[in-house]
GROMACS .gro file of C-alpha atoms in nm:
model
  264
    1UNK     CA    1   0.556   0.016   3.070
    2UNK     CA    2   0.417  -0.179   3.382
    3UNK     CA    3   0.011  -0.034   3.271
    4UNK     CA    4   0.138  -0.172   2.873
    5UNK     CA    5   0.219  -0.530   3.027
    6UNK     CA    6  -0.063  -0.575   3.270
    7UNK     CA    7  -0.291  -0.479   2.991
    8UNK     CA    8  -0.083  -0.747   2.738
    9UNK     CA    9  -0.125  -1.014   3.044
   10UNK     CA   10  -0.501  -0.974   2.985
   11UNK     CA   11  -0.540  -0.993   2.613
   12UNK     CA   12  -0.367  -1.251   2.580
   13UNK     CA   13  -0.545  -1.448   2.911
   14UNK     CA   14  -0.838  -1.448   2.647
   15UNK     CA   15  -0.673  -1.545   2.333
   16UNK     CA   16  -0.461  -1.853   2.478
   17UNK     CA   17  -0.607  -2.121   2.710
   18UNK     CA   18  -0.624  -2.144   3.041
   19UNK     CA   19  -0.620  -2.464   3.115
   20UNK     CA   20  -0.784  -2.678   3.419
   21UNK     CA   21  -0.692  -3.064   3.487
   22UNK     CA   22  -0.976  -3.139   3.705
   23UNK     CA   23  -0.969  -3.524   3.534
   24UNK     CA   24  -0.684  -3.772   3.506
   25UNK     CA   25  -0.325  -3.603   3.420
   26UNK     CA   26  -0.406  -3.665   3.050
   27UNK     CA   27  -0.706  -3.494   3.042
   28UNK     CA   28  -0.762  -3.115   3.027
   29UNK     CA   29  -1.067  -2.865   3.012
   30UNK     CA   30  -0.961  -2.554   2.898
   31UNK     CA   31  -1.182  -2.203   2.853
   32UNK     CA   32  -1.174  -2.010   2.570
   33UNK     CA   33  -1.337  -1.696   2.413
   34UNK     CA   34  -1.515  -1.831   2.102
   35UNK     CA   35  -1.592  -1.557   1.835
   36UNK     CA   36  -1.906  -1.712   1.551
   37UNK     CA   37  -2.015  -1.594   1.224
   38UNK     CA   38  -2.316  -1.733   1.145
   39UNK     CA   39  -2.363  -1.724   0.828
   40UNK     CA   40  -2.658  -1.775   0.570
   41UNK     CA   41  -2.657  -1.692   0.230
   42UNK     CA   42  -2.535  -1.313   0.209
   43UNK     CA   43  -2.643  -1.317   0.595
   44UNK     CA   44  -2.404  -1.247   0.858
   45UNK     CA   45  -2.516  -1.293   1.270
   46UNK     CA   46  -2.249  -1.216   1.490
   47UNK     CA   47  -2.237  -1.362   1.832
   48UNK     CA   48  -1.940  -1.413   2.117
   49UNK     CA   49  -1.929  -1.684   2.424
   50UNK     CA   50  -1.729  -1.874   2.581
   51UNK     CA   51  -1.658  -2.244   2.482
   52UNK     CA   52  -1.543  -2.535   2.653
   53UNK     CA   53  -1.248  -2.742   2.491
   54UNK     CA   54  -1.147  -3.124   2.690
   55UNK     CA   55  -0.813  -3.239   2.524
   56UNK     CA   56  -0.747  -3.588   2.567
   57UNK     CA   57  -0.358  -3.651   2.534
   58UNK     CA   58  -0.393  -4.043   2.591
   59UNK     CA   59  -0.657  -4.135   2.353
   60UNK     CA   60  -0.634  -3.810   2.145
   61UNK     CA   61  -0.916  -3.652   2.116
   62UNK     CA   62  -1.104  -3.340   2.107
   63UNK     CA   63  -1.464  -3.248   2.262
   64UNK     CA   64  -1.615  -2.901   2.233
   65UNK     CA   65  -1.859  -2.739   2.382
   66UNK     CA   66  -1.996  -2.385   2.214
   67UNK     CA   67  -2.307  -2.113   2.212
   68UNK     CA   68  -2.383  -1.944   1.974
   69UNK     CA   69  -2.614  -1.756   1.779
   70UNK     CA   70  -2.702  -1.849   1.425
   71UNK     CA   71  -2.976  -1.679   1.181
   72UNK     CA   72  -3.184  -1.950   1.329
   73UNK     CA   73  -3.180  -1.856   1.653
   74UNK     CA   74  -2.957  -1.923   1.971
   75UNK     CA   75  -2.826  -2.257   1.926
   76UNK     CA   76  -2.556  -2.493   2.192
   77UNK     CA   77  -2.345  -2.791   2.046
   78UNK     CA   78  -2.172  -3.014   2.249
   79UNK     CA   79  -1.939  -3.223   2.006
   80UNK     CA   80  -1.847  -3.645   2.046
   81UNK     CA   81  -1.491  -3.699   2.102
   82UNK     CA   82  -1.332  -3.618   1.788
   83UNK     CA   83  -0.946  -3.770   1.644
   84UNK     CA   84  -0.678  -3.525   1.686
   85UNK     CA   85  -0.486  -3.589   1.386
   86UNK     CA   86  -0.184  -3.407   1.352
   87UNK     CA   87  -0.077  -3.225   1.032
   88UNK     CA   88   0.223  -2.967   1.095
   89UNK     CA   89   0.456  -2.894   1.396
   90UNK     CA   90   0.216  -2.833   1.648
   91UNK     CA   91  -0.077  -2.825   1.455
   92UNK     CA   92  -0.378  -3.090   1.475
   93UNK     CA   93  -0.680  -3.150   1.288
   94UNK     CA   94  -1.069  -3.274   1.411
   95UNK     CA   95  -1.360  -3.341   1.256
   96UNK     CA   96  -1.685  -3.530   1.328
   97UNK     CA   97  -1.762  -3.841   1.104
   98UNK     CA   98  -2.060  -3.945   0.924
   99UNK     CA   99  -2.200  -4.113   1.215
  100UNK     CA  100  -2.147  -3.874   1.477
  101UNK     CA  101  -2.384  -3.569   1.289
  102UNK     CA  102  -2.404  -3.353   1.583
  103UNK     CA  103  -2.845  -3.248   1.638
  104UNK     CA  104  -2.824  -3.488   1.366
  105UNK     CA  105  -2.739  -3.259   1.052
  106UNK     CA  106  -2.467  -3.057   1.151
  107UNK     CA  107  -2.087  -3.168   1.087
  108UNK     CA  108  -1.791  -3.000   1.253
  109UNK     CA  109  -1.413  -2.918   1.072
  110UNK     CA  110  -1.141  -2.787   1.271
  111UNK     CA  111  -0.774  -2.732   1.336
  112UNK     CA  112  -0.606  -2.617   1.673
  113UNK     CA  113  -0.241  -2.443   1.682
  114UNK     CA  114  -0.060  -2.546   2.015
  115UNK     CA  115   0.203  -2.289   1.900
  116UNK     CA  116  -0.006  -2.024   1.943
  117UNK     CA  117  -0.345  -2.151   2.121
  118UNK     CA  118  -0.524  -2.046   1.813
  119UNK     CA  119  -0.816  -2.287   1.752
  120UNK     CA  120  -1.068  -2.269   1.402
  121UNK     CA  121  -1.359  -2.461   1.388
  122UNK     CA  122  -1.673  -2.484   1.123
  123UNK     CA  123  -1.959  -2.620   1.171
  124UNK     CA  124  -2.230  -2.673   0.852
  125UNK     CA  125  -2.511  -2.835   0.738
  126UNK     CA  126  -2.756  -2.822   0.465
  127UNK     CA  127  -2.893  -2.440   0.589
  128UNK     CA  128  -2.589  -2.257   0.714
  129UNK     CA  129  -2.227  -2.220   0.797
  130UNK     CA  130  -2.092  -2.116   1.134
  131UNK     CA  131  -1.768  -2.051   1.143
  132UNK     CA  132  -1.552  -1.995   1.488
  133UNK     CA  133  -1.218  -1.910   1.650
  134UNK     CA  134  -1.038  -1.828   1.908
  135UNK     CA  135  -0.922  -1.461   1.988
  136UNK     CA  136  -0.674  -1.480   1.659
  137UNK     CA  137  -0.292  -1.471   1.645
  138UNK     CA  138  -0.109  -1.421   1.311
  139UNK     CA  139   0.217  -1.550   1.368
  140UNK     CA  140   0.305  -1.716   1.003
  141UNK     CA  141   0.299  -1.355   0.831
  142UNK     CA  142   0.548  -1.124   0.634
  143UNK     CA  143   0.577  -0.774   0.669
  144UNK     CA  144   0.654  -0.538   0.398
  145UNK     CA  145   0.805  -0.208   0.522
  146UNK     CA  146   0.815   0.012   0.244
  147UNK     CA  147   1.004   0.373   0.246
  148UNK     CA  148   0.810   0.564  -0.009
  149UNK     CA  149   1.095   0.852   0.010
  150UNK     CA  150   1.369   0.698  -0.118
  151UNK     CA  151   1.211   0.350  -0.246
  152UNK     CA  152   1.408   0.126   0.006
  153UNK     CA  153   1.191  -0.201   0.151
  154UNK     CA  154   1.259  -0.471   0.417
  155UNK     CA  155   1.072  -0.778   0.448
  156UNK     CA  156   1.034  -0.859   0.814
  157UNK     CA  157   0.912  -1.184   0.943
  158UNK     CA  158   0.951  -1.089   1.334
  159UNK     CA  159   0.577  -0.900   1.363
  160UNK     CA  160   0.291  -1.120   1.436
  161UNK     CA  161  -0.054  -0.940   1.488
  162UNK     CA  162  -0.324  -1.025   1.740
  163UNK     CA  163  -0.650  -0.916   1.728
  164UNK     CA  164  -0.923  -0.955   1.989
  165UNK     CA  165  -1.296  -0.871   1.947
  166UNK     CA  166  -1.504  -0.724   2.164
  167UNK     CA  167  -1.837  -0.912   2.258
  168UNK     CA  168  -2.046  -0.704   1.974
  169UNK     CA  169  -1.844  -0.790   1.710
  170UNK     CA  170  -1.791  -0.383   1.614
  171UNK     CA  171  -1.453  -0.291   1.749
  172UNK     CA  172  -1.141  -0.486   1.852
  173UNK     CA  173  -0.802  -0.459   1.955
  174UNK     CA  174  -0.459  -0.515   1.782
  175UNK     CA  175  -0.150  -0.613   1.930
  176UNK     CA  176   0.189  -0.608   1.718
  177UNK     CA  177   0.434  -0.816   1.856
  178UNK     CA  178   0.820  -0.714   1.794
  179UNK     CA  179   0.714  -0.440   1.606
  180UNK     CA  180   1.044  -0.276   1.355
  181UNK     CA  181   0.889   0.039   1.224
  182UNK     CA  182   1.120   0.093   0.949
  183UNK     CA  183   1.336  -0.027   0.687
  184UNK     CA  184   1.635  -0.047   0.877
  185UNK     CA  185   1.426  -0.407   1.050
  186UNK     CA  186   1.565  -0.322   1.401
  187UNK     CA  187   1.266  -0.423   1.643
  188UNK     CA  188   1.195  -0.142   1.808
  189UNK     CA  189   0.873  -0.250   2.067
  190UNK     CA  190   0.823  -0.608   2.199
  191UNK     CA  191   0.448  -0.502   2.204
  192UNK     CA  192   0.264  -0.227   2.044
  193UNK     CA  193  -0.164  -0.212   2.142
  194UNK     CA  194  -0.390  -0.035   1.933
  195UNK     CA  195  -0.745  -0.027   2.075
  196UNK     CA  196  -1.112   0.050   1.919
  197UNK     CA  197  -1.052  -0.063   1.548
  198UNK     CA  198  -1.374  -0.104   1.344
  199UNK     CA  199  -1.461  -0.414   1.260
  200UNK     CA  200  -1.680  -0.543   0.969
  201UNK     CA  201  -1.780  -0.924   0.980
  202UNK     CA  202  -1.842  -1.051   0.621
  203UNK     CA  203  -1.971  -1.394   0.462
  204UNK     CA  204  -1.603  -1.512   0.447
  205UNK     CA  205  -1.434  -1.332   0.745
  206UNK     CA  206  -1.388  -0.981   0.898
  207UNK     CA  207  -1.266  -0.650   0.783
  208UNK     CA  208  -1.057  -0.410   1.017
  209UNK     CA  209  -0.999  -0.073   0.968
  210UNK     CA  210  -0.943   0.294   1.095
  211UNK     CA  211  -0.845   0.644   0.941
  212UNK     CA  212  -0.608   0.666   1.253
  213UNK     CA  213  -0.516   0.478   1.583
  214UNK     CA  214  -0.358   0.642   1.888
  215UNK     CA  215  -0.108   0.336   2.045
  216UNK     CA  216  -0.208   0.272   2.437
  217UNK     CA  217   0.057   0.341   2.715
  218UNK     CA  218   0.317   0.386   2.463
  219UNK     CA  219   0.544   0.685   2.277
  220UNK     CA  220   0.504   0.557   1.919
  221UNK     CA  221   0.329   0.759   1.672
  222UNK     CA  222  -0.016   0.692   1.532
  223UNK     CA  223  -0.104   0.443   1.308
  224UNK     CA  224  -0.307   0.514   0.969
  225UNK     CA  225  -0.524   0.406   0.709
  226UNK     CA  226  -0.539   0.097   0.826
  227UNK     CA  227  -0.718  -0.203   0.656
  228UNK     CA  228  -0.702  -0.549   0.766
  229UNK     CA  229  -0.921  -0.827   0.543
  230UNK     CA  230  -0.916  -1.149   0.747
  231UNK     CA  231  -1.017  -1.377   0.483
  232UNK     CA  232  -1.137  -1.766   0.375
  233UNK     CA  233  -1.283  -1.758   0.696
  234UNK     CA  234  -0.998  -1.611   0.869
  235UNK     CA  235  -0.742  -1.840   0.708
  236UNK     CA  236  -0.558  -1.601   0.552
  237UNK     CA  237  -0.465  -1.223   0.639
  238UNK     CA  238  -0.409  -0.919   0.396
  239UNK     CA  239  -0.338  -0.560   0.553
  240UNK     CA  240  -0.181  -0.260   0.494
  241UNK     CA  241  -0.150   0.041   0.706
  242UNK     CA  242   0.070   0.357   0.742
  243UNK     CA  243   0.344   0.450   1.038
  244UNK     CA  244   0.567   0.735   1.013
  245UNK     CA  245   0.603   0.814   0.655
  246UNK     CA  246   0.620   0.427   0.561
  247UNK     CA  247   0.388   0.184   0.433
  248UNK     CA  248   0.322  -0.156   0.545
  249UNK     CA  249   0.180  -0.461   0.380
  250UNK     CA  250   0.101  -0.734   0.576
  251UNK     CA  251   0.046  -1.088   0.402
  252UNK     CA  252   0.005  -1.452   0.560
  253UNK     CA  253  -0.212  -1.714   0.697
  254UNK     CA  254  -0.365  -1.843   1.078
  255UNK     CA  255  -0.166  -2.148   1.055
  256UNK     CA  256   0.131  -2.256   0.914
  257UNK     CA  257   0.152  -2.250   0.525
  258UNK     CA  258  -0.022  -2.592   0.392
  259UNK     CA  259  -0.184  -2.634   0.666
  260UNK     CA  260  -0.494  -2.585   0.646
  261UNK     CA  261  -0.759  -2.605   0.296
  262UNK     CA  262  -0.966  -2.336   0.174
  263UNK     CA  263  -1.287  -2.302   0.237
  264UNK     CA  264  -1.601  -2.177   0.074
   0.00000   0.00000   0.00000
């Protein structure tokens, strides 16, 4: 159990911020691990860095700071100070005007989750799309739990799932917080890991799946045919997979319903 929390500790040092106030008390530079789909057409280019977020609690504002690659080439934005507007519990929205085209084309769209230190950014012009995030945490999702045996279901809203890429965009890992494996909806593991999923990035998000995964430092059973679609550009999550003899359907969004608008 001590190896299962020190490993948690870590995934999770990447997904939330960590947070430096080398500025007045108000304002804050904070590190994150920024995962970007550039994409072009039917063209996906994968890339992962690490950006560079300044919150500014008196005025606020937003600035970012992000590499990537695009099918361009390897490109570096530094945003203006963007309005932190909020729109939910928590949950603030940023985007650069008219006048402050960043290289002088590009426009940036973006929300940040304080809940959960989940932040979603776009950034588009004429050419391509990028789209970006933070390590993700689905927190504002509903569990199925399905009993195939004698036809009994439980909807559980407890779960949340976290998954963190690795820096080539083929695998990641999956974390399933408060994790009730059956119908009876009894949490049964704060914290389950699952390691070395495939993942597929697509034009409007990510697909993640395995035949079976083995849980790390733990005595649960494996997991199987699993299938994750992180769609509308990780917006929304659909998934199902299979745990001892019951099936699972997964269904929910990044941020809180309403929250957020689709996008193309």
């Amino acid at each position: 159990m001590k190896r299962l929390s020190f490993y948690v500790l870590s995934l999770l040092a990447v997904i939330l911020f960590t947070a430096c106030n080398d500025k007045a008390d108000s304002v804050y530079s904070v590190s994150m691990i920024t995962n970007n789909r550039s994409v072009d057409g039917s063209d996906v280019v994968f890339s992962q860095g690490l950006s560079r977020v300044e919150l500014n609690y008196t005025n606020m504002t937003i600035q970012i700071t992000n590499d990537f690659k695009s099918t361009l080439g390897q490109r570096s934005i530094t945003t203006p100070a963007m309005k932190l507007t909020p729109v939910g519990v928590a949950v603030y929205h940023f985007k650069t005007e008219a006048n402050q085209a960043i290289g002088g084309s590009d426009l940036l769209d973006g929300y940040i989750d304080t809940n959960t230190g989940v932040t979603w950014f776009s950034l588009y012009n004429a050419d391509q799309k990028v789209f970006s995030t933070s390590q993700l945490k689905y927190i504002y999702v509903n569990t199925k739990v399905t009993n195939p045996e004698n036809g009994k279901t439980f909807d559980n809203q407890k779960s949340a799932y976290t998954f963190a890429f690795d820096a080539t965009g083929e695998k990641c890992a999956m974390l399933i917080s408060n994790f009730a494996p059956n119908t009876s909806g009894s949490v049964q593991a704060t914290e389950v890991l699952f390691k070395d999923l495939k993942v597929t990035p697509t034009i409007y998000g990510y697909i993640i799946s395995a035949e079976k995964a083995e849980p790390e430092y733990s005595s649960f059973d494996n997991i199987t045919d699993l299938n994750f679609v992180l769609d509308n550009q990780c917006l929304v999550i659909n998934g199902t997979f299979k745990y001892n003899k019951h099936n699972f359907e997964v269904t929910g969004s990044l941020l809180p319903s309403g929250e957020s608008t689709p996008v193309d």
